[in-house]
Short mmCIF file of C-alpha atoms and ligand atoms in Angstrom, two decimals:
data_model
loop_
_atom_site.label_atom_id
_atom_site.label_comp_id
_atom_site.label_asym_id
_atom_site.label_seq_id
_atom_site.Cartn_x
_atom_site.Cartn_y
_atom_site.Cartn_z
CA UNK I 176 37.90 4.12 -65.41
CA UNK I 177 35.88 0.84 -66.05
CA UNK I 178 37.87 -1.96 -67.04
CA UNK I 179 35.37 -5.15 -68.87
CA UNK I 180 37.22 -8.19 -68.99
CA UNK I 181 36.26 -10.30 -72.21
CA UNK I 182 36.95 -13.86 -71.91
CA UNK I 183 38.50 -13.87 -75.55
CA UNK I 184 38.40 -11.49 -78.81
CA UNK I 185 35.01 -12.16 -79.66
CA UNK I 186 33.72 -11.65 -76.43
CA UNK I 187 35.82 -7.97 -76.34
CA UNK I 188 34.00 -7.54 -79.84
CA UNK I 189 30.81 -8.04 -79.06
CA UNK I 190 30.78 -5.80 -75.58
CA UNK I 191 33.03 -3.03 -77.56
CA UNK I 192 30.10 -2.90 -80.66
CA UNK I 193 27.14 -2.91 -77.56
CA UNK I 194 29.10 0.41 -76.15
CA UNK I 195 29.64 1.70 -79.37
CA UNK I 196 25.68 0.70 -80.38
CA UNK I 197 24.73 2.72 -77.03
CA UNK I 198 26.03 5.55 -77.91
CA UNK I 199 24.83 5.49 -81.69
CA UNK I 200 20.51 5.15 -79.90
CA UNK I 201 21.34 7.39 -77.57
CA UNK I 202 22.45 10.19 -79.68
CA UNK I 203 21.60 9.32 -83.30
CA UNK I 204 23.47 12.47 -84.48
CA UNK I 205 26.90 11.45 -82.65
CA UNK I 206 29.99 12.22 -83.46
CA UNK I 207 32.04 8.83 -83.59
CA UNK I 208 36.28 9.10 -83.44
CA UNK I 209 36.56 5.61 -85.11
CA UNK I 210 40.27 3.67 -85.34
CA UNK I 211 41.83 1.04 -87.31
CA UNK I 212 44.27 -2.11 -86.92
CA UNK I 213 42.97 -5.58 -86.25
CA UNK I 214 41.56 -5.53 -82.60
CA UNK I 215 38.47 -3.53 -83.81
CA UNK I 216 37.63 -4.99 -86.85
CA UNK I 217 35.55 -7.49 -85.15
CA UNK I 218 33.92 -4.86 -83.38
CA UNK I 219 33.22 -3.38 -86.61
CA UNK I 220 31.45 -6.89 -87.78
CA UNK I 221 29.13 -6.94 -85.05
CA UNK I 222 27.84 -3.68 -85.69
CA UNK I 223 27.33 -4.19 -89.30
CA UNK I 224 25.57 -7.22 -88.08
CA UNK I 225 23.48 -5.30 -85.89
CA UNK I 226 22.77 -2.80 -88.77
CA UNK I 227 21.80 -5.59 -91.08
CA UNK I 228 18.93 -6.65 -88.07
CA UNK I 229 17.89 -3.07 -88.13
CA UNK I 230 18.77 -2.15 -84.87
CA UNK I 231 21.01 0.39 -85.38
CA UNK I 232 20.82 3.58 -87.85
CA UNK I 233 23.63 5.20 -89.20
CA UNK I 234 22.24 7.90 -90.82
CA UNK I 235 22.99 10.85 -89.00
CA UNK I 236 26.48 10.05 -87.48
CA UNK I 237 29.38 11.70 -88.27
CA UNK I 238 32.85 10.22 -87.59
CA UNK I 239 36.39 11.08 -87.92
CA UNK I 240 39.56 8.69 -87.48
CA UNK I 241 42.10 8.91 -85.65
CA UNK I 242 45.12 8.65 -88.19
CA UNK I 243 46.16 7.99 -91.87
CA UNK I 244 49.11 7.11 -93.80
CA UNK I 245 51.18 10.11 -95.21
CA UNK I 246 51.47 9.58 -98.47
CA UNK I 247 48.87 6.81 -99.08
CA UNK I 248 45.58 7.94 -101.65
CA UNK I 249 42.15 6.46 -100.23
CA UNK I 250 41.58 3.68 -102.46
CA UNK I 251 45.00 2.43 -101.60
CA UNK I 252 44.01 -0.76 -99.98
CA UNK I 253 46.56 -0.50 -97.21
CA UNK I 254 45.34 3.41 -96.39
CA UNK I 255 42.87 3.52 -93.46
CA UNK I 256 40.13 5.58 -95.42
CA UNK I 257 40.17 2.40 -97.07
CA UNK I 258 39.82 -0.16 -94.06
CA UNK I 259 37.06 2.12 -92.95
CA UNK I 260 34.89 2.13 -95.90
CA UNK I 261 35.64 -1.83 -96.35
CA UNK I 262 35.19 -2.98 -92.80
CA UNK I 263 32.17 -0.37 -92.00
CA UNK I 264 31.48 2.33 -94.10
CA UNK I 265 30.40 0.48 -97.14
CA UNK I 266 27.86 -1.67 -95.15
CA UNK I 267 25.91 0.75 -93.53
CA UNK I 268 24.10 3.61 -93.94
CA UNK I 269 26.74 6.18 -92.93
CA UNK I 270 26.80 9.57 -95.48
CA UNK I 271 30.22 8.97 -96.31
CA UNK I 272 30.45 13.12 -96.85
CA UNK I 273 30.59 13.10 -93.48
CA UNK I 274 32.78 10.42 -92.74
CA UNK I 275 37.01 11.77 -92.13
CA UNK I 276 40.41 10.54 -92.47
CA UNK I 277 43.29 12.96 -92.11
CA UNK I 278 44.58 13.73 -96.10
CA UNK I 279 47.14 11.17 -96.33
CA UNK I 280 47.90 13.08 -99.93
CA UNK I 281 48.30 16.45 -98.48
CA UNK I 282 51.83 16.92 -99.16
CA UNK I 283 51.85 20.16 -96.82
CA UNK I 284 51.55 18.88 -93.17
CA UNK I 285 50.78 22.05 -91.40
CA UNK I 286 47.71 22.45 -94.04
CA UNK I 287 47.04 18.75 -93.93
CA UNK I 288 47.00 18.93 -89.48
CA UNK I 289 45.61 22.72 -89.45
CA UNK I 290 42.72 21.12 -91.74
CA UNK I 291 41.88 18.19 -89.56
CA UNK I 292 42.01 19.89 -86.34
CA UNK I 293 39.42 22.13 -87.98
CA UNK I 294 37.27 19.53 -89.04
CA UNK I 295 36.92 17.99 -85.67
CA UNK I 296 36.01 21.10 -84.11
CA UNK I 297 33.39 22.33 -86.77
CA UNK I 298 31.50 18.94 -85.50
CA UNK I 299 31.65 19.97 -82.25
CA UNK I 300 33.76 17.82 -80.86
CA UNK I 301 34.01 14.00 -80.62
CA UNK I 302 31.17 12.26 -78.37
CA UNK I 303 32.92 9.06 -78.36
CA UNK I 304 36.64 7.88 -79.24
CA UNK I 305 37.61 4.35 -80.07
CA UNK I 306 40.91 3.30 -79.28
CA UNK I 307 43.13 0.61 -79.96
CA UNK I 308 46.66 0.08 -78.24
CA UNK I 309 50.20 -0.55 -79.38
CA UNK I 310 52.68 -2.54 -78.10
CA UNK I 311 54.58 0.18 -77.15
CA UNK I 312 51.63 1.72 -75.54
CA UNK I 313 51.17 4.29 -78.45
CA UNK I 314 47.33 5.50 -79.07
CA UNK I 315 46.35 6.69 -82.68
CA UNK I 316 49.97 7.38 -83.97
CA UNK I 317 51.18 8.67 -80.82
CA UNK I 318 54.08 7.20 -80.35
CA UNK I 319 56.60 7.30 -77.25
CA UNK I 320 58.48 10.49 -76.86
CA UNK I 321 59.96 13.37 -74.60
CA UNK I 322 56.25 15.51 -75.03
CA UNK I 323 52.37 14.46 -75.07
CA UNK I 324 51.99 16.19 -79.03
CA UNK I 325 48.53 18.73 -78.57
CA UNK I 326 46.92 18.22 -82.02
CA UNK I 327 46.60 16.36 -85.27
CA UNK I 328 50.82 15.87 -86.45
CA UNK I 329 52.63 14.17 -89.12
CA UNK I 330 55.16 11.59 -86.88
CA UNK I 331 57.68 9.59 -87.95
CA UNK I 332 56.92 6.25 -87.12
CA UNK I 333 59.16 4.14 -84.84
CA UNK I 334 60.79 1.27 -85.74
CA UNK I 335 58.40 -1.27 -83.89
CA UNK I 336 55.82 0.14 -85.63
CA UNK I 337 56.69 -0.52 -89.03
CA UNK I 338 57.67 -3.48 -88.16
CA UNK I 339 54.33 -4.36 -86.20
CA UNK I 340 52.33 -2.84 -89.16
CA UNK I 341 54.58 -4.79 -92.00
CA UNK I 342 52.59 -8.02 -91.65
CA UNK I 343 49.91 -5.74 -93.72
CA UNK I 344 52.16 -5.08 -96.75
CA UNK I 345 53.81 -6.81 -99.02
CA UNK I 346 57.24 -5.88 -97.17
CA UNK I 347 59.03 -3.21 -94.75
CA UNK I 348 60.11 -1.30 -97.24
CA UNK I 349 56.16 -0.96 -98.29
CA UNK I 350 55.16 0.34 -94.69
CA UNK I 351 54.87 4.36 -95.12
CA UNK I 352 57.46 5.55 -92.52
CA UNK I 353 55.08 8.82 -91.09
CA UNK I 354 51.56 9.26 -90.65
CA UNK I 355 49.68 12.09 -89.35
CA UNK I 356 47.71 11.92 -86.51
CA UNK I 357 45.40 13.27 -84.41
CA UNK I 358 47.45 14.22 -80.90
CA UNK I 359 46.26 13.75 -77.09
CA UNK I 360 44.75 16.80 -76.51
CA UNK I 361 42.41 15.53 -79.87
CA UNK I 362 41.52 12.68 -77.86
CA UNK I 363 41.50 13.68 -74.69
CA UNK I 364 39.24 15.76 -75.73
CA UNK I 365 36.50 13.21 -76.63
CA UNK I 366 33.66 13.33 -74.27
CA UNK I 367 34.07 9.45 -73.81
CA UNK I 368 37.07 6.87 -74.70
CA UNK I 369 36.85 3.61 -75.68
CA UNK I 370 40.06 1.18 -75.41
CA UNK I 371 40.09 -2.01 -76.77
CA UNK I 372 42.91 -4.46 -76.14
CA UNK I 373 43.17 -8.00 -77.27
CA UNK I 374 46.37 -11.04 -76.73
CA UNK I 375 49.16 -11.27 -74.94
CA UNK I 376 51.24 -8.87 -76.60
CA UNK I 377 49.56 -5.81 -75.51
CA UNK I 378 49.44 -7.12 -71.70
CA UNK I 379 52.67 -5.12 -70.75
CA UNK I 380 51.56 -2.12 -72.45
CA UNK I 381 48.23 -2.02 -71.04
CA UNK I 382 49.35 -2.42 -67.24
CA UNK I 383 52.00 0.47 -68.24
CA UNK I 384 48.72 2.17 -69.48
CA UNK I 385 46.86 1.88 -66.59
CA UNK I 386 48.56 1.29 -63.50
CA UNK I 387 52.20 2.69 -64.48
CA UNK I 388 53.37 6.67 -64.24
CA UNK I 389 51.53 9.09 -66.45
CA UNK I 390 54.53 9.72 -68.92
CA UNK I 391 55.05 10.85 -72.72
CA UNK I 392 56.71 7.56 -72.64
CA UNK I 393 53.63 5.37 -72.57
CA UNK I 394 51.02 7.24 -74.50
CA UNK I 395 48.41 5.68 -73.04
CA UNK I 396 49.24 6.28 -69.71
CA UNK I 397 47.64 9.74 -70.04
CA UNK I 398 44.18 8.62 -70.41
CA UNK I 399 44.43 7.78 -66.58
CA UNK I 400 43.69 11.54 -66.34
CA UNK I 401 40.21 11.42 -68.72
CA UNK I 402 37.10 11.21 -66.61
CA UNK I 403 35.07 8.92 -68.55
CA UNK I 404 37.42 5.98 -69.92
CA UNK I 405 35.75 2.51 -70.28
CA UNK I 406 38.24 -0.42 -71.31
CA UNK I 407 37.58 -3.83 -73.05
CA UNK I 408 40.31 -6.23 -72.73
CA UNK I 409 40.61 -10.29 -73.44
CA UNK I 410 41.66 -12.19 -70.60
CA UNK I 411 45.43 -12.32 -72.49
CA UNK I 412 45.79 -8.16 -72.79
CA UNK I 413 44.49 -8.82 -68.96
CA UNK I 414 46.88 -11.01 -68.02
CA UNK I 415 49.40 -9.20 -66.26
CA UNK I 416 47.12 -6.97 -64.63
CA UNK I 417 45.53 -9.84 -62.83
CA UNK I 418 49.04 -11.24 -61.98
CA UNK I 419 49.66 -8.14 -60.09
CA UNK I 420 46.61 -8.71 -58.08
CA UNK I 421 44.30 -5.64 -59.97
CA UNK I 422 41.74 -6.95 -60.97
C1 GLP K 69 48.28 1.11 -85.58
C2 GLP K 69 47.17 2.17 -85.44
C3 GLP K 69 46.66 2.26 -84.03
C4 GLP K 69 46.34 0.86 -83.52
C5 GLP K 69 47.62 0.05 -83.48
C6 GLP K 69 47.42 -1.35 -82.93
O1 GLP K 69 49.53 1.61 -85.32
N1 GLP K 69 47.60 3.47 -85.86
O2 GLP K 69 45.50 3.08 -84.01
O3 GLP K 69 45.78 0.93 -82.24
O4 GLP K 69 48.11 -0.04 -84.80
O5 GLP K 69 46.95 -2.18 -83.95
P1 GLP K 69 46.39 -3.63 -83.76
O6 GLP K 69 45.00 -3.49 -83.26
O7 GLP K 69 46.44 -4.22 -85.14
O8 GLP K 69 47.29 -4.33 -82.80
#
């Protein structure tokens, strides 16, 4: 595992998008496992900014998300299909055929998670998987629990969740309360992970993460077993890994 320290969100943004730009010129064909939430959206920026210079070319890569919504259609605003085409998709030139959410509208979860776990496969697999962190140390829409969940799910979402994802709708009562998601064994899976942690908030749940037993528990804590993990973290996610001497 390689842990960058950023010295604040911009800084984390900036040497997230240059790993994620890496991978895009070294394999223009790539499959990308993109993710949503605030911490990457100025990731996101830079590499539209990038694309707008003309160093970077979309046109070949595929992608597929990590989670959606149950329930939520793709031009609702708060669904992620929709973050994705508004903070990337629609600004470069990505063939949004080949761009995938899981079917927040699928009313039949095994067809919805048998679908998607199909989908990832027929591309071969995923060359590179973004990730960003709760604060309960849950990855995609992995939350903690009694078992690692294999493949793409529908979960209930926990309380801190909806809570922590509330500050995007209009009230609690808005937040969906399940989401299907892809499971570990989807990202483990990945050939390469990408974490990216920003503030103070997500400081206990990235030394869990990292440093802390490998346990349903912590989500996170299983990528400790993936070979190729790089992490981007501001000094704040950092913080009480450095306490404890680290880093
Ligand atoms: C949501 C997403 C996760 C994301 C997490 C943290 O629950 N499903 O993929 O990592 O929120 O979001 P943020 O980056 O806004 O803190």
């Amino acid at each position: 595992m390689i842990i960058y320290a950023a010295k604040d969100y911009q800084d984390m943004s900036r040497k997230a998008a240059n790993i994620m730009s890496a991978q895009i010129i070294m394999k223009p064909d790539a499959v990308l496992g993109l993710a949503t939430g605030s911490t990457p959206v100025g990731m996101y920026r830079q590499l539209v900014e990038w694309y707008n210079k003309g160093d970077l070319d979309f046109s070949r890569i595929s992608s597929v998300n990590l989670d959606e919504y149950r329930g939520l259609s793709g031009d609702n605003e708060q669904s992620y299909r929709y973050f994705m085409n508004t903070n990337l998709f629609d600004h470069v030139n990505i063939d949004k055929s080949r761009t995938f959410v899981p079917n927040g509208l699928e009313e039949d979860s095994d067809k919805a998670c048998a679908d998607y776990n199909e989908i990832i496969r027929s591309m071969g697999g995923v060359d590179i998987q973004l990730l960003g962190i709760g604060g309960n140390g849950h990855i995609g829409f992995n939350e903690p629990g009694d078992v690692f969940e294999k493949e793409t799910h529908v979960v209930d979402l926990t309380e801190s969740t909806i809570q922590a994802n509330s500050r995007f709708f209009e009230s609690m009562d808005e937040v969906p309360k399940q989401a299907y998601t892809m499971g570990i064994k989807n990202i483990m899976a990945a050939r390469k992970i990408l974490l990216v942690a920003t503030g103070a908030a997500k400081a206990q749940a990235l030394y869990d993460s990292l440093y802390g037993p490998i346990t349903p528990n912590v989500p996170a804590s299983i990528l400790q077993l993936h070979n190729d993990v790089t992490v981007v973290a501001d000094e704040d996610a950092l913080s009480l890994i450095r306490e404890k001497g680290l880093l």
